[in-house]
mmCIF file of C-alpha atoms in Angstrom:
data_model
loop_
_atom_site.group_PDB
_atom_site.id
_atom_site.type_symbol
_atom_site.label_atom_id
_atom_site.label_comp_id
_atom_site.label_asym_id
_atom_site.label_seq_id
_atom_site.Cartn_x
_atom_site.Cartn_y
_atom_site.Cartn_z
ATOM 1 C CA THR M 178 19.462 44.764 -4.782
ATOM 2 C CA CYS M 179 20.412 41.093 -5.059
ATOM 3 C CA ALA M 180 18.821 41.068 -8.510
ATOM 4 C CA LEU M 181 21.056 43.887 -9.736
ATOM 5 C CA PRO M 182 24.255 42.966 -11.528
ATOM 6 C CA ILE M 183 27.567 44.029 -10.052
ATOM 7 C CA LEU M 184 29.854 45.745 -12.539
ATOM 8 C CA ALA M 185 33.305 46.882 -11.430
ATOM 9 C CA LEU M 186 34.857 49.943 -12.944
ATOM 10 C CA ALA M 187 38.610 50.553 -12.617
ATOM 11 C CA GLY M 188 40.753 53.492 -13.537
ATOM 12 C CA ALA M 189 43.198 51.457 -15.574
ATOM 13 C CA PRO M 190 43.391 47.836 -16.748
ATOM 14 C CA ASP M 191 45.184 45.973 -13.933
ATOM 15 C CA ASP M 192 45.107 42.159 -13.889
ATOM 16 C CA LEU M 193 45.477 41.892 -10.090
ATOM 17 C CA VAL M 194 42.626 44.340 -9.419
ATOM 18 C CA ARG M 195 40.517 42.561 -12.000
ATOM 19 C CA ALA M 196 41.178 39.129 -10.385
ATOM 20 C CA ALA M 197 40.390 40.501 -6.923
ATOM 21 C CA ALA M 198 37.117 42.000 -8.185
ATOM 22 C CA PHE M 199 35.980 38.708 -9.715
ATOM 23 C CA SER M 200 36.990 36.865 -6.549
ATOM 24 C CA ALA M 201 34.754 39.272 -4.590
ATOM 25 C CA GLY M 202 31.729 38.390 -6.752
ATOM 26 C CA VAL M 203 31.739 40.939 -9.534
ATOM 27 C CA GLU M 204 29.912 39.783 -12.640
ATOM 28 C CA ASP M 205 31.742 42.020 -15.087
ATOM 29 C CA PHE M 206 34.741 44.323 -15.071
ATOM 30 C CA VAL M 207 35.483 47.371 -17.221
ATOM 31 C CA HIS M 208 38.023 50.139 -17.017
ATOM 32 C CA ARG M 209 37.658 53.832 -17.447
ATOM 33 C CA GLY M 210 37.344 54.878 -21.004
ATOM 34 C CA THR M 211 34.880 52.126 -21.961
ATOM 35 C CA ASP M 212 32.355 53.307 -24.519
ATOM 36 C CA PRO M 213 28.992 54.183 -22.841
ATOM 37 C CA GLN M 214 27.075 52.107 -25.393
ATOM 38 C CA GLU M 215 29.263 49.085 -24.590
ATOM 39 C CA LEU M 216 28.659 49.703 -20.885
ATOM 40 C CA GLN M 217 24.881 49.765 -21.437
ATOM 41 C CA ALA M 218 25.059 46.587 -23.549
ATOM 42 C CA ARG M 219 27.080 44.855 -20.830
ATOM 43 C CA LEU M 220 24.517 45.892 -18.185
ATOM 44 C CA ARG M 221 21.589 44.662 -20.309
ATOM 45 C CA THR M 222 23.377 41.347 -20.848
ATOM 46 C CA LEU M 223 24.082 41.011 -17.131
ATOM 47 C CA MET M 224 20.411 41.767 -16.321
ATOM 48 C CA ARG M 225 19.249 39.084 -18.787
ATOM 49 C CA LEU M 226 21.754 36.582 -17.376
ATOM 50 C CA GLY M 227 20.624 37.380 -13.816
ATOM 51 C CA ALA M 228 16.961 36.941 -14.767
ATOM 52 C CA ALA M 229 17.777 33.657 -16.497
ATOM 53 C CA ALA M 230 19.706 32.482 -13.419
ATOM 54 C CA ARG M 231 16.730 33.354 -11.154
ATOM 55 C CA ARG M 232 14.361 31.487 -13.487
ATOM 56 C CA ALA M 233 16.733 28.505 -13.420
ATOM 57 C CA GLN M 234 16.797 28.594 -9.605
ATOM 58 C CA ASP M 235 13.012 28.823 -9.489
ATOM 59 C CA ALA M 236 12.759 25.942 -11.936
ATOM 60 C CA GLU M 237 15.182 23.866 -9.838
ATOM 61 C CA GLY M 238 13.086 24.555 -6.728
ATOM 62 C CA THR M 239 9.911 23.604 -8.569
ATOM 63 C CA LEU M 240 11.586 20.484 -9.910
ATOM 64 C CA ALA M 241 12.752 19.487 -6.421
ATOM 65 C CA ARG M 242 9.211 19.942 -5.048
ATOM 66 C CA LEU M 243 7.750 17.914 -7.921
ATOM 67 C CA GLN M 244 10.326 15.169 -7.403
ATOM 68 C CA GLN M 245 9.392 15.035 -3.722
ATOM 69 C CA ARG M 246 5.698 14.770 -4.627
ATOM 70 C CA VAL M 247 6.494 11.983 -7.099
ATOM 71 C CA ARG M 248 8.427 10.096 -4.386
ATOM 72 C CA GLU M 249 5.486 10.511 -2.003
ATOM 73 C CA ARG M 250 3.054 9.279 -4.660
ATOM 74 C CA ASP M 251 5.347 6.322 -5.388
ATOM 75 C CA ARG M 252 5.291 5.386 -1.692
ATOM 76 C CA GLU M 253 1.495 5.717 -1.621
ATOM 77 C CA LEU M 254 1.197 3.648 -4.783
ATOM 78 C CA GLU M 255 3.486 0.967 -3.342
ATOM 79 C CA ALA M 256 1.369 0.851 -0.167
ATOM 80 C CA LEU M 257 -1.798 0.510 -2.259
ATOM 81 C CA HIS M 258 -0.161 -2.194 -4.354
ATOM 82 C CA LYS M 259 0.719 -4.071 -1.177
ATOM 83 C CA GLN M 260 -2.875 -3.740 0.076
ATOM 84 C CA VAL M 261 -4.227 -5.067 -3.227
ATOM 85 C CA HIS M 262 -1.817 -8.006 -3.049
ATOM 86 C CA GLU M 263 -2.900 -8.769 0.537
ATOM 87 C CA MET M 264 -6.578 -8.501 -0.431
ATOM 88 C CA ARG M 265 -6.074 -10.854 -3.365
ATOM 89 C CA ALA M 266 -4.359 -13.380 -1.112
ATOM 90 C CA SER M 267 -7.126 -13.046 1.460
ATOM 91 C CA LEU M 268 -9.829 -13.432 -1.191
ATOM 92 C CA HIS M 269 -8.031 -16.466 -2.580
ATOM 93 C CA VAL M 270 -8.028 -18.074 0.874
ATOM 94 C CA ASP M 271 -11.667 -17.102 1.450
ATOM 95 C CA ASN M 272 -12.613 -18.473 -1.969
ATOM 96 C CA ARG M 273 -10.854 -21.748 -1.222
ATOM 97 C CA THR M 274 -12.586 -21.931 2.174
ATOM 98 C CA GLN M 275 -15.999 -21.232 0.688
ATOM 99 C CA ARG M 276 -15.409 -23.762 -2.072
ATOM 100 C CA GLY M 277 -14.531 -26.356 0.588
ATOM 101 C CA ARG M 278 -17.707 -25.540 2.497
ATOM 102 C CA VAL M 279 -19.868 -25.856 -0.602
ATOM 103 C CA ASP M 280 -18.162 -29.133 -1.517
ATOM 104 C CA GLY M 281 -18.844 -30.432 2.001
ATOM 105 C CA ILE M 282 -22.516 -29.489 1.783
ATOM 106 C CA VAL M 283 -22.822 -31.122 -1.648
ATOM 107 C CA GLN M 284 -21.109 -34.257 -0.326
ATOM 108 C CA LEU M 285 -23.462 -34.281 2.653
ATOM 109 C CA GLY M 286 -26.432 -33.981 0.307
ATOM 110 C CA LEU M 287 -25.174 -36.958 -1.672
ATOM 111 C CA GLU M 288 -24.765 -38.940 1.548
ATOM 112 C CA PHE M 289 -28.388 -38.262 2.498
ATOM 113 C CA ASN M 290 -29.394 -40.462 -0.395
ATOM 114 C CA ARG M 291 -26.782 -43.186 0.201
ATOM 115 C CA VAL M 292 -26.659 -43.587 3.981
ATOM 116 C CA GLN M 293 -29.336 -45.866 5.360
ATOM 117 C CA ASP M 294 -28.334 -45.670 9.028
ATOM 118 C CA PHE M 295 -30.008 -42.637 10.623
ATOM 119 C CA HIS M 296 -27.444 -42.421 13.458
ATOM 120 C CA VAL M 297 -24.495 -42.414 11.028
ATOM 121 C CA LEU M 298 -26.234 -39.713 8.998
ATOM 122 C CA MET M 299 -26.828 -37.521 12.094
ATOM 123 C CA ASP M 300 -23.198 -37.961 13.158
ATOM 124 C CA ARG M 301 -22.086 -36.965 9.646
ATOM 125 C CA ILE M 302 -24.380 -33.895 9.649
ATOM 126 C CA LEU M 303 -23.001 -32.795 13.030
ATOM 127 C CA SER M 304 -19.387 -33.304 11.898
ATOM 128 C CA GLU M 305 -19.934 -31.328 8.709
ATOM 129 C CA ALA M 306 -21.734 -28.510 10.544
ATOM 130 C CA ARG M 307 -18.806 -28.251 13.011
ATOM 131 C CA ARG M 308 -16.315 -28.242 10.161
ATOM 132 C CA LEU M 309 -18.170 -25.462 8.317
ATOM 133 C CA ILE M 310 -18.125 -23.125 11.298
ATOM 134 C CA HIS M 311 -14.810 -24.318 12.761
ATOM 135 C CA ALA M 312 -16.470 -25.493 15.975
ATOM 136 C CA ASP M 313 -14.645 -27.716 18.446
ATOM 137 C CA ALA M 314 -17.898 -29.202 19.687
ATOM 138 C CA GLY M 315 -21.526 -29.485 18.721
ATOM 139 C CA THR M 316 -24.807 -30.978 19.866
ATOM 140 C CA ILE M 317 -28.006 -31.964 18.096
ATOM 141 C CA TYR M 318 -31.185 -31.800 20.137
ATOM 142 C CA VAL M 319 -34.494 -33.384 19.167
ATOM 143 C CA ARG M 320 -37.712 -31.680 20.072
ATOM 144 C CA GLU M 321 -40.177 -33.909 21.871
ATOM 145 C CA GLY M 322 -43.283 -31.917 22.613
ATOM 146 C CA PRO M 323 -42.411 -28.808 24.614
ATOM 147 C CA THR M 324 -38.910 -30.063 25.580
ATOM 148 C CA LEU M 325 -35.602 -30.662 23.844
ATOM 149 C CA ARG M 326 -33.881 -33.998 24.187
ATOM 150 C CA PHE M 327 -30.097 -34.328 23.897
ATOM 151 C CA ALA M 328 -29.580 -36.585 20.863
ATOM 152 C CA TYR M 329 -26.057 -36.337 19.380
ATOM 153 C CA ALA M 330 -22.876 -34.684 20.633
ATOM 154 C CA GLN M 331 -19.275 -34.267 19.534
ATOM 155 C CA ASN M 332 -16.371 -32.625 21.379
ATOM 156 C CA GLU M 333 -12.997 -32.776 19.662
ATOM 157 C CA THR M 334 -10.911 -31.513 22.611
ATOM 158 C CA LEU M 335 -12.394 -33.953 25.102
ATOM 159 C CA ALA M 336 -12.170 -36.805 22.592
ATOM 160 C CA ARG M 337 -8.429 -36.142 22.088
ATOM 161 C CA ARG M 338 -7.848 -36.229 25.844
ATOM 162 C CA GLY M 339 -10.076 -39.268 26.178
ATOM 163 C CA ASP M 340 -12.353 -37.371 28.626
ATOM 164 C CA GLY M 341 -15.496 -36.797 26.681
ATOM 165 C CA PRO M 342 -17.899 -37.687 23.957
ATOM 166 C CA HIS M 343 -17.240 -37.890 20.331
ATOM 167 C CA PHE M 344 -20.231 -39.985 19.502
ATOM 168 C CA GLY M 345 -23.686 -40.045 18.030
ATOM 169 C CA GLY M 346 -26.761 -40.353 20.285
#
């Protein structure tokens, strides 16, 4: 019944009754003696207006749901954008790190040809290997038959405290 229009019919045209009827929610007001064709036309018009109002309400509800979905998608998109930005920054750092490692290896290769002192070269190799893998310490062993002989060692923490080796063998 909520889809049906409310039409008030009064015995005589009275402004106070008419105002009270509209205040109560009447959509149209006629008084006795109104032509039946006019009454039918008024009812058809009220039905069309009611249907249009329901369609407008439905459209507003649909619009509100779509706006909510758009806001959710915007939040998702912003989160993805942030992830992409973080990945780019991380890749930039990784790229710089890898470039530094490659440069160190190339430099070490160049030093192989220039350095004549074997002990200096071994110390340089150990330092570069530690730098590449971010190691605090490292040791080079030399195989002599079935055994390994301690040859070169470096320990940054002990060297800073003055307690340990930071030397070549």
